Coordinates of C-alpha atoms in Angstrom, one line a residue:
Chain A
M1 CA 19.6 9.4 -2.3
K2 CA 20.3 13.0 -1.3
R3 CA 16.7 13.5 -0.7
F4 CA 16.5 10.4 1.4
I5 CA 19.3 11.7 3.7
V6 CA 17.6 15.1 4.0
F7 CA 14.5 13.3 5.2
I8 CA 16.3 11.1 7.6
K9 CA 17.8 14.3 9.2
K10 CA 14.4 15.8 9.5
E11 CA 12.9 12.8 11.1
T12 CA 15.8 12.4 13.5
L13 CA 15.5 16.1 14.5
Q14 CA 11.8 15.7 15.1
I15 CA 12.2 12.6 17.2
L16 CA 15.0 14.1 19.3
R17 CA 13.0 17.2 19.9
D18 CA 10.0 15.3 21.1
Y19 CA 12.0 14.3 24.1
R20 CA 9.1 13.0 26.2
T21 CA 8.2 10.3 23.6
M22 CA 11.8 9.6 23.2
L23 CA 12.3 9.0 26.9
I24 CA 9.3 6.7 27.1
V25 CA 10.5 4.7 24.1
I26 CA 14.0 4.3 25.6
L27 CA 12.9 3.7 29.2
M28 CA 9.8 1.5 28.5
P29 CA 11.8 -1.7 27.9
A30 CA 13.8 -1.3 31.1
V31 CA 10.7 -0.6 33.1
Q32 CA 8.9 -3.6 31.6
I33 CA 11.8 -5.9 32.1
V34 CA 11.9 -5.0 35.8
L35 CA 8.1 -5.2 36.2
F36 CA 7.7 -8.5 34.5
G37 CA 11.0 -10.0 35.7
F38 CA 10.5 -9.2 39.4
A39 CA 7.1 -7.9 40.3
L40 CA 4.7 -9.8 38.1
S41 CA 5.9 -13.3 38.7
T42 CA 3.7 -16.3 38.4
E43 CA 5.8 -18.2 40.9
I44 CA 3.7 -19.4 43.8
N45 CA 4.6 -18.8 47.4
N46 CA 2.7 -19.7 50.6
I47 CA 0.6 -22.6 49.4
D48 CA -1.5 -23.9 52.2
V49 CA -1.6 -27.7 52.1
A50 CA -3.4 -30.2 54.4
V51 CA -3.3 -34.0 54.3
Y52 CA -6.2 -36.5 54.6
A53 CA -5.0 -39.9 55.5
P54 CA -7.2 -42.7 56.8
I55 CA -4.1 -44.5 58.1
R56 CA -0.9 -42.8 59.2
N57 CA 2.0 -44.9 58.3
N58 CA 5.6 -44.1 57.5
T59 CA 5.0 -43.1 53.9
I60 CA 2.4 -40.5 54.9
N61 CA 4.6 -39.2 57.7
N62 CA 7.5 -38.8 55.3
I63 CA 5.4 -37.0 52.8
S64 CA 4.0 -34.7 55.4
N65 CA 7.4 -33.9 56.8
R66 CA 8.7 -33.0 53.3
I67 CA 5.7 -30.8 52.6
A68 CA 6.1 -29.1 56.0
S69 CA 9.8 -28.4 55.3
N70 CA 9.2 -27.0 51.8
S71 CA 9.8 -23.3 51.8
Y72 CA 7.0 -22.6 49.3
I73 CA 4.4 -24.6 51.3
N74 CA 2.7 -24.1 54.6
F75 CA 1.7 -27.4 56.1
K76 CA -1.8 -27.1 57.7
G77 CA -2.0 -30.4 59.5
Y78 CA -4.2 -33.5 59.1
L79 CA -7.9 -33.7 58.2
N80 CA -10.0 -36.5 59.4
N81 CA -13.0 -36.8 57.0
A82 CA -14.7 -35.6 53.9
Q83 CA -16.6 -32.8 55.7
E84 CA -13.4 -31.4 57.0
I85 CA -11.9 -31.4 53.6
N86 CA -14.9 -29.7 52.2
H87 CA -14.8 -27.1 54.9
A88 CA -11.1 -26.4 54.6
M89 CA -11.3 -25.8 50.9
K90 CA -14.4 -23.7 51.0
S91 CA -13.2 -21.5 53.8
G92 CA -9.9 -20.9 52.0
E93 CA -7.9 -22.3 54.9
T94 CA -6.1 -24.6 52.4
D95 CA -5.2 -24.3 48.8
I96 CA -4.6 -28.0 48.3
V97 CA -5.6 -31.1 50.1
I98 CA -3.7 -34.3 49.6
A99 CA -6.0 -37.4 50.0
F100 CA -4.4 -40.8 50.3
S101 CA -6.4 -44.0 49.8
R102 CA -6.2 -46.9 52.2
H103 CA -4.1 -49.0 49.8
I104 CA -1.1 -46.9 50.5
D105 CA -0.5 -49.3 53.4
E106 CA -0.2 -52.2 51.1
V107 CA 2.3 -50.5 48.9
E108 CA 4.5 -49.9 51.9
A109 CA 4.2 -53.5 52.9
G110 CA 5.5 -54.4 49.4
A111 CA 2.2 -55.7 48.0
M112 CA 0.9 -54.7 44.6
P113 CA -2.7 -53.5 45.1
A114 CA -5.0 -53.3 42.2
E115 CA -5.9 -49.8 42.9
T116 CA -3.8 -47.1 44.6
S117 CA -4.4 -43.4 44.3
V118 CA -3.2 -40.2 45.8
E119 CA -5.7 -37.4 45.1
I120 CA -4.5 -33.8 45.0
I121 CA -7.5 -31.5 45.4
A122 CA -6.7 -28.0 44.5
D123 CA -8.6 -24.7 44.7
A124 CA -8.7 -23.9 41.0
S125 CA -10.4 -20.5 41.2
N126 CA -7.0 -19.2 40.0
P127 CA -6.2 -21.9 37.5
V128 CA -2.7 -20.8 36.8
S129 CA -1.6 -20.8 40.4
A130 CA -3.5 -24.0 41.1
K131 CA -1.7 -25.7 38.2
T132 CA 1.7 -24.6 39.4
A133 CA 1.0 -25.5 43.0
T134 CA -0.3 -28.9 42.0
G135 CA 2.9 -29.4 40.1
Y136 CA 5.0 -28.7 43.2
V137 CA 3.0 -31.0 45.4
S138 CA 2.8 -33.9 43.0
S139 CA 6.5 -33.8 42.5
I140 CA 7.1 -34.0 46.2
I141 CA 4.7 -37.0 46.5
S142 CA 6.0 -38.9 43.6
G143 CA 9.5 -38.5 44.8
N144 CA 8.6 -39.9 48.1
L145 CA 6.5 -42.8 46.8
A146 CA 9.4 -43.8 44.6
E147 CA 11.7 -44.1 47.6
T148 CA 9.2 -46.1 49.6
A149 CA 8.2 -48.6 47.0
G150 CA 11.4 -48.8 45.2
A151 CA 11.6 -50.0 41.6
S152 CA 8.2 -51.8 41.8
N153 CA 6.3 -48.6 42.6
P154 CA 2.9 -49.0 41.1
I155 CA 2.3 -45.3 41.1
K156 CA 4.9 -43.8 38.9
I157 CA 4.8 -40.1 38.0
E158 CA 7.8 -38.5 36.6
P159 CA 7.4 -34.8 35.8
H160 CA 10.5 -33.2 34.3
M161 CA 10.9 -29.4 34.4
L162 CA 13.3 -29.0 31.5
Y163 CA 15.2 -25.7 30.9
N164 CA 13.6 -23.9 33.8
P165 CA 13.9 -26.2 36.8
Q166 CA 12.9 -23.5 39.3
L167 CA 10.0 -22.6 37.1
Q168 CA 11.2 -19.0 37.0
S169 CA 8.7 -16.9 35.2
S170 CA 11.2 -14.2 34.1
Y171 CA 12.7 -16.8 31.7
I172 CA 9.4 -16.9 29.9
F173 CA 8.7 -13.2 30.0
V174 CA 11.9 -11.8 28.5
P175 CA 11.2 -13.1 24.9
G176 CA 7.6 -11.9 25.3
I177 CA 8.6 -8.4 26.3
L178 CA 11.0 -8.2 23.3
G179 CA 8.1 -9.2 21.0
F180 CA 5.8 -6.7 22.6
I181 CA 8.2 -3.7 22.7
I182 CA 9.4 -4.0 19.2
L183 CA 5.8 -4.2 18.0
I184 CA 4.8 -1.0 19.9
I185 CA 7.8 1.0 18.7
C186 CA 7.9 -0.2 15.2
A187 CA 4.2 -0.5 14.4
M188 CA 2.4 1.9 16.7
I189 CA 4.8 4.8 16.9
T190 CA 5.8 4.6 13.3
S191 CA 2.2 4.6 12.1
I192 CA 1.4 7.5 14.4
S193 CA 4.2 9.5 13.1
I194 CA 3.0 9.0 9.5
V195 CA -0.6 9.7 10.3
R196 CA 0.3 12.8 12.3
E197 CA 1.6 14.4 9.0
K198 CA -1.8 13.6 7.5
E199 CA -3.4 15.5 10.3
T200 CA -1.2 18.5 10.2
G201 CA -1.4 18.7 6.5
T202 CA 2.4 18.6 6.0
I203 CA 2.0 15.4 4.1
D204 CA 0.3 17.4 1.3
M205 CA 3.5 19.5 1.0
L206 CA 5.5 16.4 0.6
L207 CA 3.1 14.7 -1.9
V208 CA 3.1 17.6 -4.3
S209 CA 6.8 17.6 -4.3
P210 CA 8.8 15.4 -6.6
V211 CA 9.7 13.0 -3.8
R212 CA 8.3 9.5 -4.1
P213 CA 6.1 8.3 -1.3
I214 CA 8.4 5.3 -0.7
V215 CA 11.2 7.8 0.0
I216 CA 9.1 9.7 2.5
V217 CA 8.0 6.6 4.4
G218 CA 11.4 4.8 4.0
A219 CA 13.1 7.8 5.7
K220 CA 10.7 7.6 8.5
L221 CA 11.6 4.0 9.2
V222 CA 15.3 4.6 9.6
P223 CA 15.3 6.4 13.0
Y224 CA 12.7 4.0 14.4
F225 CA 14.7 1.1 13.2
A226 CA 17.7 2.5 15.0
L227 CA 15.6 3.0 18.2
S228 CA 14.4 -0.6 18.0
C229 CA 17.9 -1.8 17.8
V230 CA 18.8 0.3 20.9
N231 CA 15.8 -1.3 22.7
L232 CA 16.8 -4.8 21.5
A233 CA 20.3 -4.2 23.0
T234 CA 18.8 -2.8 26.3
I235 CA 16.6 -5.8 26.8
L236 CA 19.2 -8.4 26.0
I237 CA 21.7 -6.7 28.3
L238 CA 19.2 -6.4 31.1
A239 CA 18.0 -9.9 30.6
K240 CA 21.5 -11.3 30.8
Y241 CA 23.0 -9.3 33.7
L242 CA 19.9 -8.3 35.7
L243 CA 17.7 -11.3 35.4
D244 CA 20.5 -13.8 34.8
I245 CA 18.9 -15.4 31.8
P246 CA 21.3 -17.9 30.4
M247 CA 21.3 -16.7 26.7
Q248 CA 22.3 -20.2 25.6
G249 CA 21.9 -19.7 21.9
S250 CA 23.9 -17.8 19.4
I251 CA 23.6 -14.0 19.8
V252 CA 23.9 -13.6 16.0
L253 CA 20.8 -15.8 15.5
I254 CA 18.9 -14.0 18.2
C255 CA 19.7 -10.6 16.7
G256 CA 19.0 -11.8 13.2
I257 CA 15.6 -13.1 13.9
S258 CA 14.8 -9.9 15.9
L259 CA 15.8 -7.8 12.9
L260 CA 13.4 -9.8 10.8
Y261 CA 10.7 -9.2 13.3
I262 CA 11.5 -5.5 13.4
I263 CA 11.2 -5.2 9.7
M264 CA 7.9 -7.0 9.8
S265 CA 6.6 -4.7 12.5
L266 CA 7.7 -1.6 10.5
A267 CA 5.8 -2.9 7.4
F268 CA 2.8 -3.4 9.6
G269 CA 3.1 0.2 10.9
I270 CA 3.1 1.5 7.3
L271 CA 0.1 -0.6 6.5
V272 CA -1.8 0.8 9.5
S273 CA -0.8 4.4 8.6
T274 CA -2.2 3.9 5.1
I275 CA -5.6 2.9 6.4
S276 CA -5.9 5.3 9.3
K277 CA -7.3 8.8 9.0
N278 CA -6.1 10.1 12.3
Q279 CA -3.8 9.2 15.2
I280 CA -6.5 7.8 17.4
M281 CA -7.5 5.4 14.7
A282 CA -3.9 4.3 14.2
I283 CA -3.6 3.6 17.9
L284 CA -6.8 1.7 18.0
I285 CA -5.9 -0.5 15.0
C286 CA -2.5 -1.2 16.5
A287 CA -4.1 -2.0 19.9
V288 CA -6.9 -4.2 18.6
V289 CA -5.1 -6.0 15.8
M290 CA -1.6 -6.3 17.4
I291 CA -1.2 -5.5 21.0
I292 CA -4.1 -7.3 22.6
P293 CA -3.5 -10.5 20.5
V294 CA 0.2 -10.3 21.5
I295 CA -0.7 -10.2 25.2
M296 CA -3.4 -12.9 25.0
L297 CA -2.4 -15.2 22.2
S298 CA 1.3 -15.1 21.8
G299 CA 2.2 -17.1 24.9
L300 CA 3.5 -13.9 26.5
I301 CA 1.4 -14.5 29.7
F302 CA -0.8 -17.5 29.0
P303 CA 0.9 -20.6 27.6
I304 CA -0.4 -21.4 24.1
E305 CA -1.1 -25.0 25.2
N306 CA -3.5 -23.8 27.9
I307 CA -5.8 -21.8 25.7
P308 CA -8.8 -23.3 23.9
V309 CA -8.1 -25.1 20.7
A310 CA -9.9 -22.6 18.5
L311 CA -7.8 -19.8 20.0
Q312 CA -4.7 -21.8 19.5
Y313 CA -5.5 -21.9 15.7
L314 CA -6.1 -18.2 15.8
S315 CA -2.8 -17.6 17.6
C316 CA -1.1 -19.0 14.5
I317 CA -1.7 -15.7 12.6
V318 CA -0.2 -13.6 15.4
P319 CA 3.4 -13.0 14.3
A320 CA 4.5 -12.3 17.9
R321 CA 3.7 -15.9 18.7
W322 CA 6.3 -17.3 16.3
Y323 CA 8.9 -14.7 17.3
I324 CA 8.4 -15.3 21.0
E325 CA 8.6 -19.1 20.4
A326 CA 11.8 -18.7 18.4
M327 CA 13.4 -16.4 21.1
R328 CA 12.6 -19.0 23.8
I329 CA 14.1 -21.8 21.9
L330 CA 17.2 -19.7 21.2
M331 CA 17.7 -17.8 24.4
I332 CA 16.7 -20.3 27.0
E333 CA 17.0 -23.7 25.4
G334 CA 20.0 -22.7 23.3
Q335 CA 19.1 -24.8 20.3
P336 CA 20.7 -24.4 16.9
F337 CA 19.1 -22.6 13.9
S338 CA 17.5 -25.8 12.6
A339 CA 15.1 -25.7 15.7
V340 CA 13.7 -22.3 14.7
L341 CA 13.6 -22.9 11.0
K342 CA 9.8 -23.2 11.0
Q343 CA 9.4 -19.9 12.9
T344 CA 11.9 -18.2 10.7
V345 CA 10.0 -19.3 7.6
I346 CA 6.7 -18.2 9.0
L347 CA 8.0 -14.8 10.1
S348 CA 9.7 -14.2 6.7
S349 CA 6.6 -14.9 4.8
M350 CA 4.5 -12.7 7.1
T351 CA 7.2 -9.9 6.5
V352 CA 6.9 -10.3 2.8
I353 CA 3.1 -10.2 2.9
F354 CA 3.0 -7.1 5.1
L355 CA 5.7 -5.3 3.0
F356 CA 3.8 -6.1 -0.2
L357 CA 0.5 -4.9 1.2
A358 CA 2.1 -1.8 2.8
I359 CA 3.8 -0.7 -0.4
R360 CA 0.8 -1.4 -2.6
N361 CA -1.5 0.6 -0.2
L362 CA 1.0 3.4 0.1
N363 CA 1.2 3.9 -3.7
K364 CA -2.6 3.7 -3.9
T365 CA -3.5 6.1 -1.1
M366 CA -0.8 8.6 -1.8
R367 CA -2.1 9.3 -5.2
Chain B
M1 CA 4.4 27.7 -27.9
N2 CA 1.4 27.6 -25.7
E3 CA 1.3 30.6 -23.5
N4 CA -1.3 29.1 -21.2
I5 CA 0.4 27.5 -18.3
I6 CA -2.7 25.7 -17.2
D7 CA -5.1 24.2 -19.7
I8 CA -7.9 22.1 -18.4
K9 CA -10.7 20.5 -20.4
N10 CA -13.8 18.7 -19.1
L11 CA -12.2 17.7 -15.8
T12 CA -14.4 15.6 -13.7
K13 CA -13.8 13.8 -10.3
K14 CA -16.3 11.4 -8.8
F15 CA -16.2 9.8 -5.4
G16 CA -18.7 6.9 -5.8
A17 CA -22.0 8.5 -6.6
F18 CA -20.8 11.9 -5.5
T19 CA -19.5 14.3 -8.2
A20 CA -17.0 16.6 -6.5
V21 CA -15.9 18.3 -9.7
N22 CA -18.2 18.3 -12.6
N23 CA -16.8 18.9 -16.1
I24 CA -14.7 22.0 -15.6
S25 CA -12.7 23.7 -18.3
F26 CA -10.4 26.7 -18.0
S27 CA -7.0 28.1 -18.8
V28 CA -4.5 30.3 -16.9
K29 CA -2.0 32.5 -18.7
K30 CA 1.7 32.6 -17.8
G31 CA 2.4 35.2 -15.1
E32 CA -1.2 35.7 -14.2
I33 CA -2.7 35.9 -10.7
F34 CA -5.7 33.6 -11.0
G35 CA -8.3 33.6 -8.2
F36 CA -10.2 30.4 -7.7
L37 CA -13.2 31.1 -5.5
G38 CA -16.0 29.0 -4.2
A39 CA -17.9 28.2 -1.0
N40 CA -16.7 25.4 1.3
G41 CA -17.4 22.1 -0.4
A42 CA -17.7 23.6 -3.9
G43 CA -14.9 21.4 -5.1
K44 CA -12.0 23.8 -5.1
S45 CA -9.6 21.6 -3.1
T46 CA -10.4 18.5 -5.2
A47 CA -9.7 20.5 -8.4
I48 CA -6.4 21.8 -7.1
K49 CA -5.4 18.3 -6.1
M50 CA -6.0 17.1 -9.6
L51 CA -3.9 19.9 -11.0
C52 CA -1.0 19.1 -8.7
G53 CA -1.1 15.4 -9.5
L54 CA -2.3 14.3 -6.1
S55 CA -5.6 13.0 -7.4
R56 CA -6.5 11.2 -10.6
P57 CA -9.3 12.7 -12.6
T58 CA -12.3 10.4 -13.3
S59 CA -12.4 11.9 -16.8
G60 CA -11.2 14.9 -18.8
N61 CA -7.6 16.0 -19.4
G62 CA -5.3 19.0 -19.3
T63 CA -1.8 20.2 -19.0
V64 CA 0.0 22.1 -16.2
A65 CA 3.3 23.8 -17.1
G66 CA 3.1 21.9 -20.5
F67 CA 2.8 18.4 -19.0
D68 CA -0.1 16.1 -19.1
I69 CA -1.9 15.9 -15.7
L70 CA -2.8 12.2 -16.4
C71 CA 0.6 10.7 -17.0
E72 CA 3.3 13.3 -16.6
Y73 CA 2.6 14.3 -13.0
E74 CA 6.1 13.6 -11.9
Q75 CA 7.4 16.3 -14.2
I76 CA 4.6 18.7 -13.1
K77 CA 5.5 18.2 -9.4
S78 CA 9.1 19.5 -9.8
R79 CA 7.7 22.6 -11.6
I80 CA 5.0 23.7 -9.2
G81 CA 5.0 25.1 -5.7
Y82 CA 2.2 24.4 -3.2
M83 CA 1.0 26.0 0.0
S84 CA -1.9 24.4 1.7
Q85 CA -5.0 25.5 3.5
K86 CA -3.6 24.4 6.8
F87 CA -0.3 26.0 7.6
S88 CA 2.1 23.6 6.1
L89 CA 5.6 23.8 7.6
Y90 CA 7.0 21.6 10.3
D91 CA 6.2 23.3 13.6
D92 CA 8.8 21.4 15.5
L93 CA 11.6 22.5 13.2
T94 CA 13.3 25.9 13.0
P95 CA 12.7 28.2 9.9
M96 CA 16.3 27.3 8.8
E97 CA 15.6 23.6 9.1
N98 CA 12.4 23.9 7.1
I99 CA 14.2 25.7 4.4
T100 CA 16.9 23.1 4.3
L101 CA 14.4 20.3 4.1
F102 CA 12.3 21.7 1.3
G103 CA 15.3 22.9 -0.6
G104 CA 16.7 19.4 -0.3
I105 CA 13.4 17.9 -1.5
Y106 CA 13.4 20.0 -4.6
G107 CA 17.1 19.1 -5.3
L108 CA 18.7 22.5 -4.7
K109 CA 22.4 22.5 -4.0
R110 CA 23.5 23.1 -0.4
K111 CA 25.3 26.3 -1.3
D112 CA 22.2 27.7 -3.1
I113 CA 20.0 26.7 -0.1
A114 CA 22.3 28.6 2.3
N115 CA 22.3 31.7 0.1
K116 CA 18.6 31.7 -0.5
A117 CA 17.9 31.1 3.1
S118 CA 19.8 34.1 4.4
T119 CA 18.2 36.5 1.9
L120 CA 14.8 35.0 2.5
L121 CA 15.0 35.3 6.3
E122 CA 16.3 38.8 6.0
N123 CA 13.5 39.9 3.7
L124 CA 10.9 38.4 6.1
G125 CA 12.6 40.2 9.0
I126 CA 13.0 37.0 11.0
A127 CA 16.7 36.5 10.6
D128 CA 17.1 36.8 14.4
K129 CA 14.5 34.1 14.9
S130 CA 16.1 31.5 12.5
K131 CA 17.0 29.3 15.5
Q132 CA 13.6 29.3 17.2
L133 CA 11.0 26.6 16.5
V134 CA 8.5 27.6 13.9
Q135 CA 5.6 27.1 16.4
S136 CA 6.8 30.1 18.3
L137 CA 6.4 32.5 15.3
P138 CA 3.2 34.6 14.9
L139 CA 0.8 33.2 12.3
G140 CA 1.4 36.0 9.8
E141 CA 5.1 35.3 9.8
K142 CA 4.5 31.6 9.5
Q143 CA 2.3 32.0 6.4
K144 CA 4.9 34.3 4.7
L145 CA 7.6 31.9 5.5
A146 CA 5.5 29.0 4.1
F147 CA 4.9 31.0 0.9
S148 CA 8.5 31.9 0.5
I149 CA 9.5 28.2 0.9
S150 CA 6.9 27.1 -1.6
I151 CA 8.6 29.3 -4.3
L152 CA 12.1 28.6 -3.1
H153 CA 12.8 26.3 -6.1
N154 CA 11.5 28.9 -8.7
P155 CA 8.5 27.0 -9.8
Q156 CA 6.6 28.0 -12.9
I157 CA 3.4 28.1 -11.0
V158 CA 2.5 28.3 -7.3
F159 CA -0.8 27.0 -5.9
L160 CA -1.9 28.8 -2.7
D161 CA -4.9 27.1 -1.0
E162 CA -6.5 29.7 1.3
P163 CA -3.1 31.2 2.2
T164 CA -4.4 34.1 4.3
G165 CA -6.9 32.2 6.4
G166 CA -7.0 33.6 10.0
V167 CA -4.4 36.3 9.3
D168 CA -4.9 39.9 10.4
P169 CA -5.6 42.5 7.7
S170 CA -2.2 44.2 7.8
S171 CA -0.4 40.8 7.4
R172 CA -2.8 40.0 4.6
R173 CA -1.9 43.1 2.8
K174 CA 1.9 42.3 3.1
F175 CA 1.1 38.8 1.9
W176 CA -0.5 40.1 -1.2
E177 CA 2.5 42.4 -1.8
M178 CA 4.5 39.2 -1.8
I179 CA 2.1 37.6 -4.3
Y180 CA 2.5 40.6 -6.6
E181 CA 6.2 40.5 -6.4
T182 CA 6.2 36.8 -7.2
A183 CA 3.9 37.3 -10.2
S184 CA 6.2 40.1 -11.5
K185 CA 9.0 37.5 -11.6
G186 CA 6.9 35.5 -14.1
I187 CA 5.7 32.9 -11.6
T188 CA 2.0 32.2 -12.2
V189 CA 0.0 32.4 -8.9
F190 CA -3.1 30.2 -8.5
V191 CA -4.9 31.3 -5.4
T192 CA -8.0 30.3 -3.5
T193 CA -9.5 32.6 -0.9
H194 CA -12.5 33.3 1.3
Y195 CA -11.8 37.0 1.4
M196 CA -13.7 38.7 -1.4
E197 CA -11.8 41.9 -1.3
E198 CA -8.7 39.8 -2.0
A199 CA -10.4 38.5 -5.1
E200 CA -10.4 42.1 -6.4
Y201 CA -6.6 41.9 -6.5
C202 CA -6.5 39.0 -8.9
D203 CA -6.1 39.4 -12.7
R204 CA -8.9 37.0 -13.3
I205 CA -11.1 34.9 -11.1
S206 CA -13.4 31.9 -11.4
I207 CA -16.3 31.1 -9.1
M208 CA -17.2 27.5 -8.4
A209 CA -20.4 26.1 -7.0
D210 CA -21.8 22.6 -7.0
G211 CA -18.5 21.3 -8.5
E212 CA -18.9 23.5 -11.6
I213 CA -17.3 26.8 -12.6
K214 CA -20.2 29.2 -12.8
T215 CA -18.4 32.2 -14.0
L216 CA -14.9 33.3 -15.1
G217 CA -13.3 36.6 -16.0
S218 CA -11.6 39.7 -14.7
P219 CA -13.1 41.2 -11.5
Q220 CA -14.4 44.1 -13.6
E221 CA -16.1 41.9 -16.2
L222 CA -17.8 39.8 -13.5
K223 CA -19.1 42.9 -11.7
N224 CA -20.5 44.2 -15.0
N225 CA -22.1 40.9 -16.0
Y226 CA -23.8 40.5 -12.6
M227 CA -24.6 44.2 -12.2
A228 CA -22.8 44.2 -8.9
T229 CA -20.6 46.7 -7.1
S230 CA -18.3 44.2 -5.6
I231 CA -17.1 40.7 -6.1
D232 CA -18.7 39.9 -2.7
E233 CA -22.0 40.7 -4.3
V234 CA -21.3 38.6 -7.4
F235 CA -20.3 35.7 -5.1
R236 CA -23.4 35.9 -3.1
K237 CA -25.6 36.0 -6.2
I238 CA -24.0 32.7 -7.4
A239 CA -23.6 31.0 -4.0
T240 CA -27.2 31.5 -3.0
K241 CA -28.3 29.5 -6.0
A242 CA -26.0 26.6 -5.1
I243 CA -27.7 23.4 -4.1
R244 CA -25.0 22.0 -1.8
N245 CA -23.2 24.2 0.5

């Protein structure tokens, strides 16, 4: 135990002395929160919308007025035929064209036509923004049609934007950033710090001493664990007071699951350090195995439901996916523990597996 | 009571098809300065690692400080000191912090560490630099500090893996004075080196090539056997026959 404390002192001294890294580690969460929360939003502004209507009646005028008065949308006027639609889309004058069929007339008259459709034609060269913009427009149209046709409306679309009615992207990003930052600090920086001792040769001095490898590595984890807790606090405070994220769920649960995830990342960091020969290799392994999948496959930026099915299955083995999911359920939806039971169980078993592999490898490589 | 502090029999280490150390046997007496020579890649470091309990021999056995290297390496570890090829202190800590760390690792009491540290720093003439980071010290001073720290816990034997690499001649001479002083206290010194004139300072030396110990004896015996005027010449006669280099 005395040895353990001696080691923790040494690690802490070294971290404090390397003030540049320290600064990055402390400031990174704040910078990322600001970046993702404000600058990198997936909200859409300035959608250019035109309307194609064979007949202009009240319904269509109403819809056009509503579209024109929407602050996210620029109304680009009416189009008269298919060629004009084609041209408007190709030239980029419009992002979306709303095309009404002739039967809209009959709906207004109170009849029930066999076939009525409103087409929303969107420029999907950017699928994410197209999807969001289509969502805006279709909600305006459906709202209007419902008023016109009353209860007998044959065209019934009812999208519900639960939990995030303004579709604010920062709500989605905060749990993602937590998952990302914890992973970088715990896995990447920890593994680098162990591998660095291999490079400088100081690890030999420690290994010929009577200290057990588990003590050496365990003592390294303590200061990084503390740093991660500081980061967790920073992100949660910024999220609540700067980004006004509701934090519906129990703070104890949020912290509890985060601690579980921190331990898992630390175990992964040790695992990486045992298979890396130098710092560059450690960085590469962390980047390829952890960081890229976290960005691509965890739902941090791209919703899991939108990626191909094969990748959806692959995303199941990315721990951050489950952590981010759990954080969203807790922070934004504010559901009780029973709602994140599945994620907790998955994260716990991953933690156990990583810890087991890390300690087994450690004992093997250190001797 | 066995007066050999190291007793090695038929030690072999294989990495796959490659035999790094091939069936070496030797013993080192208590209080001796034992030179362990060999070209790069001859298998010296692998052999030392096996003696220190860092690497498990493929076959063979032996004792270090009276303990079996196969199963009692934990006991061995607390009775040996080690200073590696590369400079092996923490550059981003001060000399004092390094001493405290390694003293703590070997289970010395805080009061003992403080006493030893002050005499040690004084003897090395760096008492005024005890609060600077180690990286700002000249290499010669770093090496002497590393050596002093490796014998801080009064080990029975100290392994020095190329301790004077890259150090200027006058610092090297001072370093060897420290080695003599250590040996006079009864600590066995097991040293590898590239400098053949240093080999002449040893009580006995062995020369490794191709993973085998080609010759072993006092410097004078070897010179007589190989009809050479210096160890350097002996070494060249053996090393030129080596297959791998």
